[in-house]
Coordinates of C-alpha atoms in Angstrom, one line a residue:
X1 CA 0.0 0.0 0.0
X2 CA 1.2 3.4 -1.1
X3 CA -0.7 6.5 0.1
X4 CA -3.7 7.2 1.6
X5 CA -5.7 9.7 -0.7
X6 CA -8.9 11.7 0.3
X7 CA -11.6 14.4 -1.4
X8 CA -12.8 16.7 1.5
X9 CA -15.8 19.2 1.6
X10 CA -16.6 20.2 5.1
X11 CA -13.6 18.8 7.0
X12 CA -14.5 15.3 8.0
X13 CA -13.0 13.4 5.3
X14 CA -9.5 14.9 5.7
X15 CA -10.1 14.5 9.4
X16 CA -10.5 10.8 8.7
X17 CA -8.1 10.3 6.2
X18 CA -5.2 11.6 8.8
X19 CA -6.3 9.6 11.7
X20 CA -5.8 6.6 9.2
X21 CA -2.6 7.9 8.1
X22 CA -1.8 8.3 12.2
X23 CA -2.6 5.0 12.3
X24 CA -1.0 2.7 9.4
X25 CA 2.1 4.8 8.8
X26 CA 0.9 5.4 5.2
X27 CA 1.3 8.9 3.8
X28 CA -1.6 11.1 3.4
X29 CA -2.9 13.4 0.5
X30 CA -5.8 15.3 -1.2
X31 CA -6.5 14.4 -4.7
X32 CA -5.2 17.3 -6.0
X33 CA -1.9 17.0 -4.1
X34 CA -1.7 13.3 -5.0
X35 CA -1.8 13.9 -8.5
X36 CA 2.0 15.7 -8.7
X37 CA 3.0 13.5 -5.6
X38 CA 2.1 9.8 -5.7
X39 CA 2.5 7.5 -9.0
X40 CA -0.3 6.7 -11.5
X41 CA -1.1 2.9 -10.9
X42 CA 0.0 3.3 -7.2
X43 CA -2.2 1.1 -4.8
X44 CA -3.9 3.6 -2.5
X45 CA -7.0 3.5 0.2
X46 CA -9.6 6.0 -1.1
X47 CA -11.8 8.4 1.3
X48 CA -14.3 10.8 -0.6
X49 CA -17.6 12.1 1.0
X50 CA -20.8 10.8 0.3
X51 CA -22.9 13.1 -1.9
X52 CA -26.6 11.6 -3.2
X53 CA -25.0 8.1 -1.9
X54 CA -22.1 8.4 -4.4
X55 CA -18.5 8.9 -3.1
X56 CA -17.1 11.7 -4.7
X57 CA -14.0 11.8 -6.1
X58 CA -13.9 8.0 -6.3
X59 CA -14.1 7.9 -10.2
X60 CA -11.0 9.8 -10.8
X61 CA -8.8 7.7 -8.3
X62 CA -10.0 4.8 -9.7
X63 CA -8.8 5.9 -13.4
X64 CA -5.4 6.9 -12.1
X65 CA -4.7 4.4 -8.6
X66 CA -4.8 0.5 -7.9
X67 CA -7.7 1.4 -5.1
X68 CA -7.5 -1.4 -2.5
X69 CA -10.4 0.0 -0.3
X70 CA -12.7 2.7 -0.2
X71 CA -14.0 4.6 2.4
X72 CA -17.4 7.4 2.2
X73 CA -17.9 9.3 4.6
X74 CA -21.4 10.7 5.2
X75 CA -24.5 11.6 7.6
X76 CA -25.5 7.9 7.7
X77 CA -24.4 6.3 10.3
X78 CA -20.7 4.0 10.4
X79 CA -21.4 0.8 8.4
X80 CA -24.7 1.6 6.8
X81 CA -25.6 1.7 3.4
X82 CA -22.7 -0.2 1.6
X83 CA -25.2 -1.8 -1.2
X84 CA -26.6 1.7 -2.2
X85 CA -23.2 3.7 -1.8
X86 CA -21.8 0.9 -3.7
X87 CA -23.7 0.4 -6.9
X88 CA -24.3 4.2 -6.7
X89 CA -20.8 4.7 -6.7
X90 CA -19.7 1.8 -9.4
X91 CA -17.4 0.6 -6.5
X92 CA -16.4 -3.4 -7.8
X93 CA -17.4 -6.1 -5.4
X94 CA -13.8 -6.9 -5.2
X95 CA -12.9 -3.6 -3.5
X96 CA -13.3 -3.3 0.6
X97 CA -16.5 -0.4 1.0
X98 CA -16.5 1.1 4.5
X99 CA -19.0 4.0 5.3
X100 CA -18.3 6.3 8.0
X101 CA -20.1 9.0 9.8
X102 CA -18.9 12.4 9.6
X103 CA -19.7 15.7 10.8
X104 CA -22.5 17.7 9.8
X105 CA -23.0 21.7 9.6
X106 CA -24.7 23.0 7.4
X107 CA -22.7 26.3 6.9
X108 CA -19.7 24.8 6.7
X109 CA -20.7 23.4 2.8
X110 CA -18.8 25.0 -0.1
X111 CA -20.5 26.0 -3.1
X112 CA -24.0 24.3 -4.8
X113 CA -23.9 22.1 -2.1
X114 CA -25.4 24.2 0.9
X115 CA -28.7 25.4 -0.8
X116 CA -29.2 21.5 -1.8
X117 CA -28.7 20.1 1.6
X118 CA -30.8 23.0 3.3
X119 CA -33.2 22.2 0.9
X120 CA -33.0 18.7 2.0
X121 CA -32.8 18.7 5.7
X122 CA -35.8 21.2 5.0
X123 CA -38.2 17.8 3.3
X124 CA -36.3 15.0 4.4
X125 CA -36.0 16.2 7.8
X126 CA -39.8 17.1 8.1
X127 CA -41.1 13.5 7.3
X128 CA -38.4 12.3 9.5
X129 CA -39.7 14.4 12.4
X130 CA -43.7 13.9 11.5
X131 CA -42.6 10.0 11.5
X132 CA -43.6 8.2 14.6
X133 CA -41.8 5.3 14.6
X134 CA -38.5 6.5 13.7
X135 CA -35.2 3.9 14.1
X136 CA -32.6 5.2 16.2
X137 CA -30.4 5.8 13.4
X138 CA -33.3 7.7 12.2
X139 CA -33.5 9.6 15.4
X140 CA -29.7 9.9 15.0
X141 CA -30.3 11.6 11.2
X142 CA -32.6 13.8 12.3
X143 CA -30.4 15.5 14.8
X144 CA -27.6 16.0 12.5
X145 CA -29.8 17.9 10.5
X146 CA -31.7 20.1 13.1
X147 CA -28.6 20.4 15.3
X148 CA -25.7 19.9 13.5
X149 CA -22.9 17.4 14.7
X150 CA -19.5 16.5 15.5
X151 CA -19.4 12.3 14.4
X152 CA -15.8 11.6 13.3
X153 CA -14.4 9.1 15.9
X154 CA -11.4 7.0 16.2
X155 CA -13.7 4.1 16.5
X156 CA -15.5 4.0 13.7
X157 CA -11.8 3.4 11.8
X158 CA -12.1 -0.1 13.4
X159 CA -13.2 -1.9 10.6
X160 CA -10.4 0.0 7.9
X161 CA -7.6 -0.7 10.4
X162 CA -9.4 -4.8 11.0
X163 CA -8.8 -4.9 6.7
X164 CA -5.4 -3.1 6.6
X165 CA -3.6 -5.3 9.1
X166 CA -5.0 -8.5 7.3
X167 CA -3.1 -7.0 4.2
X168 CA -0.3 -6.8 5.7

């Protein structure tokens, strides 16, 4: 394993991406820096955010790198949705999928992206708060949107770090 390469928005990603790097020893870069400082075809471990259940970024290190693993980070809770964010995200079978949870603010969202997710903790969180018999990760979701939230934990790394050593 080579590098450790990562596509931020808000933060939690590249928060991730270094506590992996803290823990494997591998070095750790953005996309962009990766590009003029880590080989074309070497075998890196992905991070990219989860945006409409698709890891962003994923695409373009998948043309240039040998991904090993990938990990999105998103809203949903650590573990969940790997079939959707999967297929969504043309990830192989072959290829290790772990989904984290990140952080959430609203205001910290560059671009396009803030007036879409206002727009979507406006409806989605509505029915989620009208529902009655919400799941607690649905209870979870829902306070991440009306409160924001700080998610990124060691922890949830467990599963990466279970994979890497059994490369190793």
């Amino acid at each position: 394993m080579n590098a450790i390469i990562y596509t931020t928005n808000t933060g939690s990603t590249e928060h991730y991406a270094k506590l992996l790097a803290q823990k494997t020893g591998l070095p750790v870069y953005s996309l962009a820096e990766a590009k003029k400082r880590v080989f074309a075809g070497a075998e890196v471990i992905y991070l990219g955010w989860i945006m409409a259940g698709s890891v962003k970024g994923y695409a373009e290190a998948a043309k240039r790198y040998r991904v090993r693993a990938v990990c999105g980070v998103g809203m949903g809770q650590t573990g969940t949705q790997t079939d959707s964010v999967r297929k969504k995200s043309g990830i192989s079978v072959d290829i290790p999928l772990f989904t984290l949870q990140g952080n959430f603010d609203v205001k910290k969202l560059h671009g396009v992206y803030r007036p879409m997710m206002e727009i979507m903790v406006k409806t989605a969180g509505k029915a989620l708060a009208e529902k009655t018999d919400r799941t607690p990760e649905e209870d979870d979701m829902l306070d991440m949107m009306l409160h924001g939230g700080e998610r990124v934990k060691e922890e949830n790394l467990g599963a990466v770090l279970d994979w890497y050593s059994a490369q190793r």
